[in-house]
Every structure is written in C-alpha cells, then in structure tokens.
PDB file of C-alpha atoms and ligand atoms in Angstrom:
ATOM      1  CA  UNK W  45       0.000   0.000   0.000  1.00 75.00           C
ATOM      2  CA  UNK W  46       1.075   3.569  -0.628  1.00 84.00           C
ATOM      3  CA  UNK W  47       2.873   5.469   2.123  1.00 93.00           C
ATOM      4  CA  UNK W  48       0.796   7.925   4.143  1.00 97.00           C
ATOM      5  CA  UNK W  49       1.700  11.357   5.430  1.00 98.00           C
ATOM      6  CA  UNK W  50       0.867  12.638   8.918  1.00 97.00           C
ATOM      7  CA  UNK W  51       1.977  16.181   9.714  1.00 97.00           C
ATOM      8  CA  UNK W  52       5.513  16.365   8.287  1.00 96.00           C
ATOM      9  CA  UNK W  53       6.362  12.640   8.255  1.00 98.00           C
ATOM     10  CA  UNK W  54       5.828   9.679   5.904  1.00 98.00           C
ATOM     11  CA  UNK W  55       4.864   6.234   7.104  1.00 98.00           C
ATOM     12  CA  UNK W  56       4.913   2.873   5.289  1.00 98.00           C
ATOM     13  CA  UNK W  57       2.394   0.091   5.837  1.00 97.00           C
ATOM     14  CA  UNK W  58       3.753  -2.371   8.354  1.00 98.00           C
ATOM     15  CA  UNK W  59       0.941  -4.607   9.672  1.00 98.00           C
ATOM     16  CA  UNK W  60      -2.210  -5.072   7.614  1.00 98.00           C
ATOM     17  CA  UNK W  61      -5.705  -5.055   9.034  1.00 98.00           C
ATOM     18  CA  UNK W  62      -6.030  -8.818   8.370  1.00 98.00           C
ATOM     19  CA  UNK W  63      -2.759  -9.622  10.164  1.00 98.00           C
ATOM     20  CA  UNK W  64      -3.747  -7.514  13.176  1.00 98.00           C
ATOM     21  CA  UNK W  65      -7.200  -9.065  13.404  1.00 98.00           C
ATOM     22  CA  UNK W  66      -5.847 -12.609  13.110  1.00 98.00           C
ATOM     23  CA  UNK W  67      -3.369 -11.945  15.924  1.00 98.00           C
ATOM     24  CA  UNK W  68      -6.124 -10.537  18.125  1.00 98.00           C
ATOM     25  CA  UNK W  69      -8.221 -13.669  17.590  1.00 98.00           C
ATOM     26  CA  UNK W  70      -5.183 -15.746  18.681  1.00 98.00           C
ATOM     27  CA  UNK W  71      -4.657 -13.655  21.805  1.00 98.00           C
ATOM     28  CA  UNK W  72      -8.355 -13.839  22.671  1.00 98.00           C
ATOM     29  CA  UNK W  73      -8.309 -17.626  22.277  1.00 98.00           C
ATOM     30  CA  UNK W  74      -5.401 -17.874  24.735  1.00 98.00           C
ATOM     31  CA  UNK W  75      -7.151 -15.567  27.184  1.00 98.00           C
ATOM     32  CA  UNK W  76     -10.408 -17.536  26.874  1.00 98.00           C
ATOM     33  CA  UNK W  77      -8.509 -20.727  27.725  1.00 98.00           C
ATOM     34  CA  UNK W  78      -6.479 -19.194  30.563  1.00 98.00           C
ATOM     35  CA  UNK W  79      -9.444 -17.554  32.299  1.00 98.00           C
ATOM     36  CA  UNK W  80     -12.033 -20.306  31.855  1.00 98.00           C
ATOM     37  CA  UNK W  81     -14.439 -20.231  34.822  1.00 98.00           C
ATOM     38  CA  UNK W  82     -13.079 -16.859  36.007  1.00 98.00           C
ATOM     39  CA  UNK W  83     -14.354 -13.325  35.541  1.00 98.00           C
ATOM     40  CA  UNK W  84     -11.344 -11.138  34.760  1.00 98.00           C
ATOM     41  CA  UNK W  85     -11.442  -7.362  34.802  1.00 98.00           C
ATOM     42  CA  UNK W  86      -9.704  -5.807  31.809  1.00 98.00           C
ATOM     43  CA  UNK W  87      -8.202  -2.378  32.441  1.00 98.00           C
ATOM     44  CA  UNK W  88      -7.590  -0.654  29.124  1.00 98.00           C
ATOM     45  CA  UNK W  89      -5.243   2.319  29.131  1.00 97.00           C
ATOM     46  CA  UNK W  90      -6.391   5.278  27.060  1.00 97.00           C
ATOM     47  CA  UNK W  91      -5.959   6.764  24.578  1.00 96.00           C
ATOM     48  CA  UNK W  92      -3.953   4.339  22.462  1.00 97.00           C
ATOM     49  CA  UNK W  93      -5.545   1.037  23.448  1.00 98.00           C
ATOM     50  CA  UNK W  94      -9.150   1.797  22.546  1.00 98.00           C
ATOM     51  CA  UNK W  95      -9.210  -0.113  19.246  1.00 98.00           C
ATOM     52  CA  UNK W  96      -7.219  -3.099  20.472  1.00 98.00           C
ATOM     53  CA  UNK W  97      -9.320  -3.314  23.647  1.00 98.00           C
ATOM     54  CA  UNK W  98     -12.583  -3.205  21.675  1.00 98.00           C
ATOM     55  CA  UNK W  99     -11.534  -5.856  19.146  1.00 98.00           C
ATOM     56  CA  UNK W 100      -9.976  -8.140  21.780  1.00 98.00           C
ATOM     57  CA  UNK W 101     -13.065  -7.864  23.978  1.00 98.00           C
ATOM     58  CA  UNK W 102     -15.373  -8.841  21.091  1.00 98.00           C
ATOM     59  CA  UNK W 103     -13.596 -12.190  20.809  1.00 98.00           C
ATOM     60  CA  UNK W 104     -13.860 -13.097  24.487  1.00 98.00           C
ATOM     61  CA  UNK W 105     -16.307 -15.876  25.267  1.00 98.00           C
ATOM     62  CA  UNK W 106     -15.669 -15.962  29.024  1.00 98.00           C
ATOM     63  CA  UNK W 107     -17.427 -13.688  31.516  1.00 98.00           C
ATOM     64  CA  UNK W 108     -15.339 -10.517  31.515  1.00 98.00           C
ATOM     65  CA  UNK W 109     -15.560  -6.894  32.594  1.00 98.00           C
ATOM     66  CA  UNK W 110     -13.729  -3.917  31.168  1.00 98.00           C
ATOM     67  CA  UNK W 111     -12.959  -0.402  32.275  1.00 97.00           C
ATOM     68  CA  UNK W 112     -11.013   2.351  30.560  1.00 97.00           C
ATOM     69  CA  UNK W 113      -8.584   4.532  32.440  1.00 97.00           C
ATOM     70  CA  UNK W 114      -6.258   7.374  31.687  1.00 96.00           C
ATOM     71  CA  UNK W 115      -2.868   7.732  33.337  1.00 92.00           C
ATOM     72  CA  UNK W 116      -1.641  11.116  34.405  1.00 81.00           C
ATOM     73  CA  UNK W 117       1.943  11.366  35.513  1.00 73.00           C
ATOM     74  CA  UNK W 118       3.576  14.156  37.433  1.00 70.00           C
ATOM     75  CA  UNK W 119       6.873  14.658  39.197  1.00 63.00           C
ATOM     76  CA  UNK W 120       6.629  13.654  42.854  1.00 55.00           C
ATOM     77  CA  UNK W 121       7.606  16.259  45.430  1.00 55.00           C
ATOM     78  CA  UNK W 122      10.321  14.149  47.014  1.00 53.00           C
ATOM     79  CA  UNK W 123      10.629  10.921  45.082  1.00 48.00           C
ATOM     80  CA  UNK W 124      12.944  10.709  42.139  1.00 51.00           C
ATOM     81  CA  UNK W 125      10.403   8.874  40.000  1.00 59.00           C
ATOM     82  CA  UNK W 126       7.125  10.081  38.566  1.00 70.00           C
ATOM     83  CA  UNK W 127       3.872   9.628  40.428  1.00 69.00           C
ATOM     84  CA  UNK W 128       1.176   8.061  38.301  1.00 83.00           C
ATOM     85  CA  UNK W 129      -2.514   8.569  38.970  1.00 87.00           C
ATOM     86  CA  UNK W 130      -5.200   6.542  37.261  1.00 90.00           C
ATOM     87  CA  UNK W 131      -8.204   8.574  36.224  1.00 91.00           C
ATOM     88  CA  UNK W 132     -11.414   6.548  36.062  1.00 91.00           C
ATOM     89  CA  UNK W 133     -10.287   3.573  38.106  1.00 93.00           C
ATOM     90  CA  UNK W 134     -13.177   3.230  40.536  1.00 90.00           C
ATOM     91  CA  UNK W 135     -13.419  -0.574  40.768  1.00 93.00           C
ATOM     92  CA  UNK W 136     -12.298  -2.527  43.800  1.00 96.00           C
ATOM     93  CA  UNK W 137      -9.424  -4.699  42.577  1.00 98.00           C
ATOM     94  CA  UNK W 138      -9.069  -6.826  45.702  1.00 98.00           C
ATOM     95  CA  UNK W 139      -9.019 -10.538  44.807  1.00 98.00           C
ATOM     96  CA  UNK W 140      -9.847  -9.816  41.136  1.00 98.00           C
ATOM     97  CA  UNK W 141      -8.065 -11.263  38.111  1.00 98.00           C
ATOM     98  CA  UNK W 142      -6.759  -8.206  36.290  1.00 98.00           C
ATOM     99  CA  UNK W 143      -5.564  -7.919  32.703  1.00 98.00           C
ATOM    100  CA  UNK W 144      -4.012  -4.589  31.716  1.00 98.00           C
ATOM    101  CA  UNK W 145      -4.603  -3.753  28.055  1.00 98.00           C
ATOM    102  CA  UNK W 146      -1.969  -1.561  26.369  1.00 98.00           C
ATOM    103  CA  UNK W 147      -1.380  -0.515  22.783  1.00 97.00           C
ATOM    104  CA  UNK W 148       2.402  -0.634  22.993  1.00 97.00           C
ATOM    105  CA  UNK W 149       5.120  -1.203  25.557  1.00 97.00           C
ATOM    106  CA  UNK W 150       8.115   0.887  24.542  1.00 96.00           C
ATOM    107  CA  UNK W 151      10.566   1.683  27.391  1.00 95.00           C
ATOM    108  CA  UNK W 152       8.179   0.025  29.870  1.00 95.00           C
ATOM    109  CA  UNK W 153       8.187   3.103  32.105  1.00 93.00           C
ATOM    110  CA  UNK W 154       4.435   3.744  32.016  1.00 93.00           C
ATOM    111  CA  UNK W 155       3.540   0.299  33.310  1.00 95.00           C
ATOM    112  CA  UNK W 156       6.556   0.098  35.579  1.00 93.00           C
ATOM    113  CA  UNK W 157       5.313   3.232  37.367  1.00 92.00           C
ATOM    114  CA  UNK W 158       1.675   2.154  37.347  1.00 94.00           C
ATOM    115  CA  UNK W 159       1.763  -1.541  38.313  1.00 95.00           C
ATOM    116  CA  UNK W 160       2.641  -0.961  41.994  1.00 93.00           C
ATOM    117  CA  UNK W 161      -0.564   1.080  42.319  1.00 92.00           C
ATOM    118  CA  UNK W 162      -2.542  -1.938  41.225  1.00 95.00           C
ATOM    119  CA  UNK W 163      -0.566  -4.539  43.201  1.00 96.00           C
ATOM    120  CA  UNK W 164      -1.199  -2.417  46.271  1.00 95.00           C
ATOM    121  CA  UNK W 165      -4.898  -3.320  46.021  1.00 96.00           C
ATOM    122  CA  UNK W 166      -4.014  -7.032  46.198  1.00 98.00           C
ATOM    123  CA  UNK W 167      -5.619  -8.424  43.062  1.00 98.00           C
ATOM    124  CA  UNK W 168      -5.759 -12.236  42.780  1.00 98.00           C
ATOM    125  CA  UNK W 169      -3.640 -12.004  39.615  1.00 98.00           C
ATOM    126  CA  UNK W 170      -2.231  -9.301  37.373  1.00 98.00           C
ATOM    127  CA  UNK W 171      -1.295  -9.822  33.731  1.00 98.00           C
ATOM    128  CA  UNK W 172      -0.466  -7.562  30.816  1.00 98.00           C
ATOM    129  CA  UNK W 173      -1.769  -7.755  27.249  1.00 98.00           C
ATOM    130  CA  UNK W 174      -0.030  -5.455  24.788  1.00 98.00           C
ATOM    131  CA  UNK W 175      -0.652  -5.427  21.062  1.00 98.00           C
ATOM    132  CA  UNK W 176       2.890  -4.233  20.364  1.00 98.00           C
ATOM    133  CA  UNK W 177       6.193  -4.533  22.176  1.00 98.00           C
ATOM    134  CA  UNK W 178       9.538  -2.959  21.289  1.00 98.00           C
ATOM    135  CA  UNK W 179      12.031  -5.251  23.076  1.00 98.00           C
ATOM    136  CA  UNK W 180      15.043  -3.170  21.957  1.00 98.00           C
ATOM    137  CA  UNK W 181      13.627  -0.067  23.656  1.00 96.00           C
ATOM    138  CA  UNK W 182      13.220  -1.705  27.075  1.00 95.00           C
ATOM    139  CA  UNK W 183      14.532   0.311  30.009  1.00 96.00           C
ATOM    140  CA  UNK W 184      12.137  -1.045  32.613  1.00 95.00           C
ATOM    141  CA  UNK W 185      11.791  -4.819  32.145  1.00 95.00           C
ATOM    142  CA  UNK W 186       8.263  -6.173  32.510  1.00 95.00           C
ATOM    143  CA  UNK W 187       6.660  -9.519  32.033  1.00 97.00           C
ATOM    144  CA  UNK W 188       4.146  -9.105  29.229  1.00 98.00           C
ATOM    145  CA  UNK W 189       1.922 -12.162  29.234  1.00 98.00           C
ATOM    146  CA  UNK W 190       0.062 -11.568  25.969  1.00 98.00           C
ATOM    147  CA  UNK W 191       2.109  -9.843  23.240  1.00 98.00           C
ATOM    148  CA  UNK W 192       0.638  -9.345  19.777  1.00 98.00           C
ATOM    149  CA  UNK W 193       3.760  -8.371  17.850  1.00 98.00           C
ATOM    150  CA  UNK W 194       7.372  -7.779  18.906  1.00 98.00           C
ATOM    151  CA  UNK W 195       8.536  -4.982  16.637  1.00 98.00           C
ATOM    152  CA  UNK W 196      11.781  -3.106  15.937  1.00 98.00           C
ATOM    153  CA  UNK W 197      12.529   0.124  17.745  1.00 97.00           C
ATOM    154  CA  UNK W 198      10.863   2.353  15.152  1.00 97.00           C
ATOM    155  CA  UNK W 199       7.988   4.770  15.617  1.00 97.00           C
ATOM    156  CA  UNK W 200       4.609   3.347  14.578  1.00 98.00           C
ATOM    157  CA  UNK W 201       1.131   4.809  14.106  1.00 98.00           C
ATOM    158  CA  UNK W 202      -2.377   3.595  13.352  1.00 98.00           C
ATOM    159  CA  UNK W 203      -4.937   1.341  14.987  1.00 98.00           C
ATOM    160  CA  UNK W 204      -5.191   3.617  18.011  1.00 98.00           C
ATOM    161  CA  UNK W 205      -1.597   4.879  18.036  1.00 97.00           C
ATOM    162  CA  UNK W 206      -0.940   8.466  17.074  1.00 97.00           C
ATOM    163  CA  UNK W 207       1.741  10.799  15.860  1.00 97.00           C
ATOM    164  CA  UNK W 208       1.003  14.136  17.510  1.00 96.00           C
ATOM    165  CA  UNK W 209      -2.729  13.460  17.555  1.00 96.00           C
ATOM    166  CA  UNK W 210      -3.094  11.989  14.076  1.00 97.00           C
ATOM    167  CA  UNK W 211      -3.305   8.426  12.783  1.00 98.00           C
ATOM    168  CA  UNK W 212      -5.425   6.778  15.458  1.00 98.00           C
ATOM    169  CA  UNK W 213      -8.240   6.095  12.990  1.00 98.00           C
ATOM    170  CA  UNK W 214      -6.161   3.942  10.625  1.00 98.00           C
ATOM    171  CA  UNK W 215      -7.112   0.247  10.425  1.00 98.00           C
ATOM    172  CA  UNK W 216      -3.512  -0.795   9.728  1.00 98.00           C
ATOM    173  CA  UNK W 217      -0.255  -0.089  11.568  1.00 98.00           C
ATOM    174  CA  UNK W 218       2.348   2.038   9.805  1.00 98.00           C
ATOM    175  CA  UNK W 219       6.040   2.484  10.490  1.00 98.00           C
ATOM    176  CA  UNK W 220       8.080   5.672  10.135  1.00 97.00           C
ATOM    177  CA  UNK W 221       9.588   5.624   6.624  1.00 96.00           C
TER     178      UNK W 221
HETATM  179  P1  IMP P 545       6.571   3.442  27.560  1.00 56.32           P
HETATM  180  O1  IMP P 545       6.188   4.018  28.877  1.00 56.32           O
HETATM  181  O2  IMP P 545       7.907   3.965  27.082  1.00 56.32           O
HETATM  182  O3  IMP P 545       6.505   1.931  27.517  1.00 56.32           O
HETATM  183  O4  IMP P 545       5.577   4.009  26.475  1.00 56.32           O
HETATM  184  C1  IMP P 545       4.272   3.679  26.448  1.00 56.32           C
HETATM  185  C2  IMP P 545       3.462   4.716  25.703  1.00 56.32           C
HETATM  186  O5  IMP P 545       4.213   5.555  24.802  1.00 56.32           O
HETATM  187  C3  IMP P 545       2.455   3.984  24.837  1.00 56.32           C
HETATM  188  O6  IMP P 545       1.290   3.647  25.552  1.00 56.32           O
HETATM  189  C4  IMP P 545       2.214   4.962  23.709  1.00 56.32           C
HETATM  190  O7  IMP P 545       1.197   5.857  24.056  1.00 56.32           O
HETATM  191  C5  IMP P 545       3.522   5.729  23.569  1.00 56.32           C
HETATM  192  N1  IMP P 545       4.352   5.176  22.464  1.00 56.32           N
HETATM  193  C6  IMP P 545       5.502   4.480  22.581  1.00 56.32           C
HETATM  194  N2  IMP P 545       6.001   4.132  21.375  1.00 56.32           N
HETATM  195  C7  IMP P 545       5.132   4.610  20.454  1.00 56.32           C
HETATM  196  C8  IMP P 545       5.085   4.562  18.997  1.00 56.32           C
HETATM  197  O8  IMP P 545       5.938   3.982  18.301  1.00 56.32           O
HETATM  198  N3  IMP P 545       4.016   5.170  18.428  1.00 56.32           N
HETATM  199  C9  IMP P 545       3.042   5.814  19.136  1.00 56.32           C
HETATM  200  N4  IMP P 545       3.051   5.886  20.481  1.00 56.32           N
HETATM  201  C10 IMP P 545       4.072   5.282  21.141  1.00 56.32           C
END
C-alpha cells in the first residue's frame, strides 16, 4: 500500500488489518482458555488502546468486565520517580483477576510506574496484554503475558496509536519511513 503522510512525516504500511485481526483472535483464544471459569477485569489504558481493547473484547467468550482509564503522571515532590494517577479507576481490585490492556510497551516506564498502584490493592492475579512490544527499547523490564507483535525500535502509528494526535483512525499499523 502507498505510504501515508501525517503532519511532516511519511509512514509505510507495516501490519495489515487482516494480520492484526488474526493476531487478536489468537490472543483472545489464549485468554479464553487461561481464564475459563473466572471473571477477569480488563483495564484498558487510554488513549492508544481503545481499538485493540474493543476488538480483543469482542472475541472473548468468558465472563469478563472492562474499564477504561487514563494515566496522568507528574513529578513527585520528594521521590525521584514520577507519580502516576489513574483517572477513572473506581473498581475494587481486591481478589480480582486483572488484565491490563496496552497498545504498545516501549521503554516500559508507564507500566513500571503504574503496576505498583494496582498490586497495592491485592488483586488475585495481574497480567499484561499489549498489542505491540519494542524489546530493543526496554529500560524497565516487565513480564508481558500476551504480546501481539514484537517490533523493531521504530515509531509506529495507526490502529489507536498516534503521531502528535493523528493516525489513530487507521485500520492498519504504519512504520516511520
Ligand atoms: P513506555 O512508557 O515507554 O513503555 O511508552 C508507552 C506509551 O508511549 C504507549 O502507551 C504509547 O502511548 C507511547 N508510544 C511508545 N512508542 C510509540 C510509537 O511507536 N508510536 C506511538 N506511540 C508510542
């Protein structure tokens, strides 16, 4: 397919709609098997994960709940790290099986900062599903239980991911040319 332009940059097609959808069906099948008889709560992180979360959720046959949250990060007064607050997380996570749904894990910092907040509430289990993972960019190692695609350390857009606000509507994933 022809390259696309967003703002000042060109992007080439990288993962087609069919390839993405097939991978999501595979991930959903694994999740259906792993959570048989349970009622996991999916926590999808906005904005980027909205398409992946919706398509993944459609293929679940188990009882499942979902909520969408936004992470806001600010510099802590004393701590050296950032403090992450979850906006929209009003469920009680105690003793629940939690699956975090992310669009992409890049350095791993976002989840590294956020996971302790969730563990603090003592869920029964805590797993991560990420459509994309850039292993070469890892600075904060994480165990990602359900990975769609491991990709090179290049900027990507589409299927929920944006470049400066644009590209989220694309059905395919594109890579910086
Ligand atoms: P991390 O904290 O470095 O793992 O980055 C996670 C967040 O950065 C993702 O949820 C995305 O919003 C954003 N991000 C990282 N890499 C890309 C990319 O290639 N394209 C678009 N957004 C990205």
